[in-house]
Amino acid sequence: MSRPLVGDYPAYYENYIQLTSGSNNMHELVQNFSNSLQEFYTSLPVDKENFSYAPGKWTPKDILQHVIDTERIMVYRMLTFARSDNKNLPGFDEEWYAKRANASNRTLKSLQDEWVALRASTNQFFMSLTEDMLSLSGTANNYKVTVNAMGFMLFGHLLHHKKVLQEKYLQ
């Protein structure tokens, strides 16, 4: 399966999918980005873990908790559609989740360890998806989306937050 086409995902995710350039399929996504993303997120400096660049903005721990939550939700959606379960899945409010995640009371190391374990599991799931599974679609948050597009959206989301961390937190 190749890169997702316009119409395979909500237009909102176009910027995320563009961040995955250089990867033409799910296996290339895993190969091209997994190691560098793991290195980046696990090397976030502890002295910045509670830093917020402006009032009301998340800390690096909040961002890491957000990418964990989002990855779990996206993988559940992918699993649901890959198994031909056509129920309409709800959206989620990332601000609501962040307020209730308790990231501020966790260590950066515990979040990093959880994220590494989750990413390994996600990568195994991605590698198990067949062409037929990747071509399936469903409705999430009232938008039609393919399993394949969700994989690109997920990696694009990780790359987006990496860029935010680099530009706003690690300067």
PDB file of C-alpha atoms in Angstrom:
ATOM      1  CA  MET A   1       0.000   0.000   0.000  1.00  0.00           C
ATOM      2  CA  SER A   2       1.331   3.435  -0.878  1.00  0.00           C
ATOM      3  CA  ARG A   3       1.033   6.850   0.724  1.00  0.00           C
ATOM      4  CA  PRO A   4      -2.547   7.850   1.508  1.00  0.00           C
ATOM      5  CA  LEU A   5      -4.447   9.896  -1.036  1.00  0.00           C
ATOM      6  CA  VAL A   6      -6.463  13.030  -0.397  1.00  0.00           C
ATOM      7  CA  GLY A   7      -9.868  11.719   0.633  1.00  0.00           C
ATOM      8  CA  ASP A   8      -8.381   8.853   2.672  1.00  0.00           C
ATOM      9  CA  TYR A   9      -8.250  11.109   5.749  1.00  0.00           C
ATOM     10  CA  PRO A  10      -9.693  14.366   7.105  1.00  0.00           C
ATOM     11  CA  ALA A  11      -8.087  17.454   5.517  1.00  0.00           C
ATOM     12  CA  TYR A  12      -6.967  18.564   8.995  1.00  0.00           C
ATOM     13  CA  TYR A  13      -4.252  15.877   8.909  1.00  0.00           C
ATOM     14  CA  GLU A  14      -2.642  16.997   5.643  1.00  0.00           C
ATOM     15  CA  ASN A  15       0.171  18.813   7.471  1.00  0.00           C
ATOM     16  CA  TYR A  16       0.905  15.719   9.557  1.00  0.00           C
ATOM     17  CA  ILE A  17       0.990  13.449   6.530  1.00  0.00           C
ATOM     18  CA  GLN A  18       3.333  15.855   4.738  1.00  0.00           C
ATOM     19  CA  LEU A  19       5.789  15.474   7.631  1.00  0.00           C
ATOM     20  CA  THR A  20       6.167  11.788   6.698  1.00  0.00           C
ATOM     21  CA  SER A  21       7.632  12.521   3.262  1.00  0.00           C
ATOM     22  CA  GLY A  22      10.198   9.977   2.182  1.00  0.00           C
ATOM     23  CA  SER A  23       8.052   7.086   3.378  1.00  0.00           C
ATOM     24  CA  ASN A  24       5.913   5.405   0.766  1.00  0.00           C
ATOM     25  CA  ASN A  25       4.237   2.716   2.881  1.00  0.00           C
ATOM     26  CA  MET A  26       3.639   1.539   6.434  1.00  0.00           C
ATOM     27  CA  HIS A  27       6.847  -0.509   6.611  1.00  0.00           C
ATOM     28  CA  GLU A  28       8.911   2.479   5.482  1.00  0.00           C
ATOM     29  CA  LEU A  29       7.247   4.660   8.130  1.00  0.00           C
ATOM     30  CA  VAL A  30       8.399   2.266  10.830  1.00  0.00           C
ATOM     31  CA  GLN A  31      11.854   1.913   9.303  1.00  0.00           C
ATOM     32  CA  ASN A  32      12.399   5.622   8.583  1.00  0.00           C
ATOM     33  CA  PHE A  33      11.085   7.202  11.755  1.00  0.00           C
ATOM     34  CA  SER A  34      10.894   4.800  14.698  1.00  0.00           C
ATOM     35  CA  ASN A  35      14.515   4.913  15.828  1.00  0.00           C
ATOM     36  CA  SER A  36      14.987   8.664  15.464  1.00  0.00           C
ATOM     37  CA  LEU A  37      11.680   9.399  17.231  1.00  0.00           C
ATOM     38  CA  GLN A  38      12.593   7.043  20.064  1.00  0.00           C
ATOM     39  CA  GLU A  39      15.983   8.690  20.440  1.00  0.00           C
ATOM     40  CA  PHE A  40      14.428  12.144  20.483  1.00  0.00           C
ATOM     41  CA  TYR A  41      11.607  11.493  22.949  1.00  0.00           C
ATOM     42  CA  THR A  42      13.785   9.442  25.318  1.00  0.00           C
ATOM     43  CA  SER A  43      16.489  12.115  25.375  1.00  0.00           C
ATOM     44  CA  LEU A  44      14.254  14.988  26.492  1.00  0.00           C
ATOM     45  CA  PRO A  45      16.165  16.730  29.276  1.00  0.00           C
ATOM     46  CA  VAL A  46      14.861  16.262  32.809  1.00  0.00           C
ATOM     47  CA  ASP A  47      15.617  19.907  33.604  1.00  0.00           C
ATOM     48  CA  LYS A  48      12.968  20.914  31.032  1.00  0.00           C
ATOM     49  CA  GLU A  49      10.297  18.360  32.037  1.00  0.00           C
ATOM     50  CA  ASN A  50       8.081  20.950  33.777  1.00  0.00           C
ATOM     51  CA  PHE A  51       8.909  23.906  31.522  1.00  0.00           C
ATOM     52  CA  SER A  52       6.063  25.707  29.752  1.00  0.00           C
ATOM     53  CA  TYR A  53       6.971  28.394  27.243  1.00  0.00           C
ATOM     54  CA  ALA A  54       3.760  30.367  27.946  1.00  0.00           C
ATOM     55  CA  PRO A  55       0.910  30.319  30.452  1.00  0.00           C
ATOM     56  CA  GLY A  56      -1.539  27.526  29.708  1.00  0.00           C
ATOM     57  CA  LYS A  57       0.860  25.662  27.394  1.00  0.00           C
ATOM     58  CA  TRP A  58       1.742  22.056  28.047  1.00  0.00           C
ATOM     59  CA  THR A  59       5.034  20.902  29.537  1.00  0.00           C
ATOM     60  CA  PRO A  60       7.188  18.267  27.814  1.00  0.00           C
ATOM     61  CA  LYS A  61       5.669  15.704  30.205  1.00  0.00           C
ATOM     62  CA  ASP A  62       2.174  16.795  29.147  1.00  0.00           C
ATOM     63  CA  ILE A  63       3.166  16.516  25.482  1.00  0.00           C
ATOM     64  CA  LEU A  64       4.612  13.051  25.979  1.00  0.00           C
ATOM     65  CA  GLN A  65       1.457  11.940  27.798  1.00  0.00           C
ATOM     66  CA  HIS A  66      -0.584  13.417  24.930  1.00  0.00           C
ATOM     67  CA  VAL A  67       1.334  11.476  22.274  1.00  0.00           C
ATOM     68  CA  ILE A  68       0.886   8.300  24.354  1.00  0.00           C
ATOM     69  CA  ASP A  69      -2.860   8.847  24.659  1.00  0.00           C
ATOM     70  CA  THR A  70      -3.220   9.746  20.986  1.00  0.00           C
ATOM     71  CA  GLU A  71      -1.230   6.725  19.852  1.00  0.00           C
ATOM     72  CA  ARG A  72      -3.409   4.396  21.914  1.00  0.00           C
ATOM     73  CA  ILE A  73      -6.573   5.912  20.467  1.00  0.00           C
ATOM     74  CA  MET A  74      -5.285   5.843  16.882  1.00  0.00           C
ATOM     75  CA  VAL A  75      -4.135   2.229  17.167  1.00  0.00           C
ATOM     76  CA  TYR A  76      -7.522   1.216  18.585  1.00  0.00           C
ATOM     77  CA  ARG A  77      -9.198   2.892  15.631  1.00  0.00           C
ATOM     78  CA  MET A  78      -6.834   1.163  13.212  1.00  0.00           C
ATOM     79  CA  LEU A  79      -7.457  -2.212  14.848  1.00  0.00           C
ATOM     80  CA  THR A  80     -11.211  -1.690  14.750  1.00  0.00           C
ATOM     81  CA  PHE A  81     -11.249  -0.847  11.042  1.00  0.00           C
ATOM     82  CA  ALA A  82      -8.610  -3.454  10.112  1.00  0.00           C
ATOM     83  CA  ARG A  83     -10.907  -6.093  11.595  1.00  0.00           C
ATOM     84  CA  SER A  84     -13.836  -4.803   9.501  1.00  0.00           C
ATOM     85  CA  ASP A  85     -15.707  -3.477  12.509  1.00  0.00           C
ATOM     86  CA  ASN A  86     -17.632  -0.615  10.969  1.00  0.00           C
ATOM     87  CA  LYS A  87     -18.923   1.175  14.044  1.00  0.00           C
ATOM     88  CA  ASN A  88     -18.629   4.947  14.121  1.00  0.00           C
ATOM     89  CA  LEU A  89     -15.892   5.705  16.652  1.00  0.00           C
ATOM     90  CA  PRO A  90     -16.054   8.879  18.738  1.00  0.00           C
ATOM     91  CA  GLY A  91     -13.552  11.680  18.727  1.00  0.00           C
ATOM     92  CA  PHE A  92     -11.669  12.750  21.819  1.00  0.00           C
ATOM     93  CA  ASP A  93     -10.880  16.097  23.349  1.00  0.00           C
ATOM     94  CA  GLU A  94      -7.123  16.265  23.858  1.00  0.00           C
ATOM     95  CA  GLU A  95      -7.420  19.115  26.369  1.00  0.00           C
ATOM     96  CA  TRP A  96      -9.897  17.100  28.460  1.00  0.00           C
ATOM     97  CA  TYR A  97      -7.588  14.097  28.411  1.00  0.00           C
ATOM     98  CA  ALA A  98      -4.536  16.215  29.285  1.00  0.00           C
ATOM     99  CA  LYS A  99      -6.241  17.731  32.318  1.00  0.00           C
ATOM    100  CA  ARG A 100      -7.045  14.263  33.641  1.00  0.00           C
ATOM    101  CA  ALA A 101      -3.844  12.436  32.707  1.00  0.00           C
ATOM    102  CA  ASN A 102      -1.844  13.335  35.809  1.00  0.00           C
ATOM    103  CA  ALA A 103       1.383  13.794  33.816  1.00  0.00           C
ATOM    104  CA  SER A 104       2.630  16.448  36.246  1.00  0.00           C
ATOM    105  CA  ASN A 105       2.765  13.835  39.021  1.00  0.00           C
ATOM    106  CA  ARG A 106       4.787  11.377  36.964  1.00  0.00           C
ATOM    107  CA  THR A 107       8.473  11.339  36.233  1.00  0.00           C
ATOM    108  CA  LEU A 108       9.692  12.036  32.753  1.00  0.00           C
ATOM    109  CA  LYS A 109      11.454   8.653  32.849  1.00  0.00           C
ATOM    110  CA  SER A 110       8.212   6.789  33.599  1.00  0.00           C
ATOM    111  CA  LEU A 111       6.512   8.495  30.649  1.00  0.00           C
ATOM    112  CA  GLN A 112       9.464   7.725  28.392  1.00  0.00           C
ATOM    113  CA  ASP A 113       9.455   4.055  29.442  1.00  0.00           C
ATOM    114  CA  GLU A 114       5.726   3.785  28.785  1.00  0.00           C
ATOM    115  CA  TRP A 115       6.108   5.453  25.393  1.00  0.00           C
ATOM    116  CA  VAL A 116       8.960   3.122  24.332  1.00  0.00           C
ATOM    117  CA  ALA A 117       6.877   0.056  25.247  1.00  0.00           C
ATOM    118  CA  LEU A 118       3.837   1.414  23.437  1.00  0.00           C
ATOM    119  CA  ARG A 119       5.846   2.297  20.309  1.00  0.00           C
ATOM    120  CA  ALA A 120       7.321  -1.209  20.167  1.00  0.00           C
ATOM    121  CA  SER A 121       3.829  -2.685  20.361  1.00  0.00           C
ATOM    122  CA  THR A 122       2.519  -0.251  17.740  1.00  0.00           C
ATOM    123  CA  ASN A 123       5.379  -1.054  15.379  1.00  0.00           C
ATOM    124  CA  GLN A 124       4.629  -4.792  15.671  1.00  0.00           C
ATOM    125  CA  PHE A 125       0.969  -4.101  14.943  1.00  0.00           C
ATOM    126  CA  PHE A 126       1.843  -1.947  11.921  1.00  0.00           C
ATOM    127  CA  MET A 127       4.093  -4.654  10.513  1.00  0.00           C
ATOM    128  CA  SER A 128       1.283  -7.215  10.862  1.00  0.00           C
ATOM    129  CA  LEU A 129      -1.172  -5.285   8.712  1.00  0.00           C
ATOM    130  CA  THR A 130      -1.822  -6.753   5.277  1.00  0.00           C
ATOM    131  CA  GLU A 131      -2.516  -4.731   2.140  1.00  0.00           C
ATOM    132  CA  ASP A 132      -6.184  -5.642   2.441  1.00  0.00           C
ATOM    133  CA  MET A 133      -6.314  -4.459   6.057  1.00  0.00           C
ATOM    134  CA  LEU A 134      -4.564  -1.197   5.205  1.00  0.00           C
ATOM    135  CA  SER A 135      -7.120  -0.455   2.495  1.00  0.00           C
ATOM    136  CA  LEU A 136     -10.087  -0.770   4.873  1.00  0.00           C
ATOM    137  CA  SER A 137     -11.735   2.335   6.242  1.00  0.00           C
ATOM    138  CA  GLY A 138     -14.153   3.427   8.896  1.00  0.00           C
ATOM    139  CA  THR A 139     -15.560   6.523  10.512  1.00  0.00           C
ATOM    140  CA  ALA A 140     -13.883   8.188  13.477  1.00  0.00           C
ATOM    141  CA  ASN A 141     -14.974  11.538  14.858  1.00  0.00           C
ATOM    142  CA  ASN A 142     -17.473  11.691  11.967  1.00  0.00           C
ATOM    143  CA  TYR A 143     -14.711  11.501   9.324  1.00  0.00           C
ATOM    144  CA  LYS A 144     -14.031   8.605   6.984  1.00  0.00           C
ATOM    145  CA  VAL A 145     -10.419   7.437   7.210  1.00  0.00           C
ATOM    146  CA  THR A 146      -8.418   4.442   5.986  1.00  0.00           C
ATOM    147  CA  VAL A 147      -6.256   2.257   8.201  1.00  0.00           C
ATOM    148  CA  ASN A 148      -3.274   3.185   6.030  1.00  0.00           C
ATOM    149  CA  ALA A 149      -3.893   6.922   6.415  1.00  0.00           C
ATOM    150  CA  MET A 150      -4.138   6.563  10.196  1.00  0.00           C
ATOM    151  CA  GLY A 151      -0.631   5.087  10.300  1.00  0.00           C
ATOM    152  CA  PHE A 152       0.708   8.106   8.426  1.00  0.00           C
ATOM    153  CA  MET A 153      -1.351  10.443  10.633  1.00  0.00           C
ATOM    154  CA  LEU A 154       0.089   8.841  13.757  1.00  0.00           C
ATOM    155  CA  PHE A 155       3.709   9.216  12.657  1.00  0.00           C
ATOM    156  CA  GLY A 156       2.981  12.748  11.435  1.00  0.00           C
ATOM    157  CA  HIS A 157       1.529  13.573  14.836  1.00  0.00           C
ATOM    158  CA  LEU A 158       4.718  12.365  16.536  1.00  0.00           C
ATOM    159  CA  LEU A 159       6.839  14.385  14.116  1.00  0.00           C
ATOM    160  CA  HIS A 160       4.681  17.479  14.654  1.00  0.00           C
ATOM    161  CA  HIS A 161       5.173  17.352  18.426  1.00  0.00           C
ATOM    162  CA  LYS A 162       8.883  16.691  17.994  1.00  0.00           C
ATOM    163  CA  LYS A 163       9.095  19.899  15.967  1.00  0.00           C
ATOM    164  CA  VAL A 164       7.118  21.842  18.599  1.00  0.00           C
ATOM    165  CA  LEU A 165       9.401  20.553  21.352  1.00  0.00           C
ATOM    166  CA  GLN A 166      12.500  21.455  19.369  1.00  0.00           C
ATOM    167  CA  GLU A 167      11.295  24.957  18.524  1.00  0.00           C
ATOM    168  CA  LYS A 168       9.514  25.984  21.729  1.00  0.00           C
ATOM    169  CA  TYR A 169      11.126  23.989  24.537  1.00  0.00           C
ATOM    170  CA  LEU A 170      14.654  22.991  23.644  1.00  0.00           C
ATOM    171  CA  GLN A 171      16.094  26.256  22.323  1.00  0.00           C
TER     172      GLN A 171
END
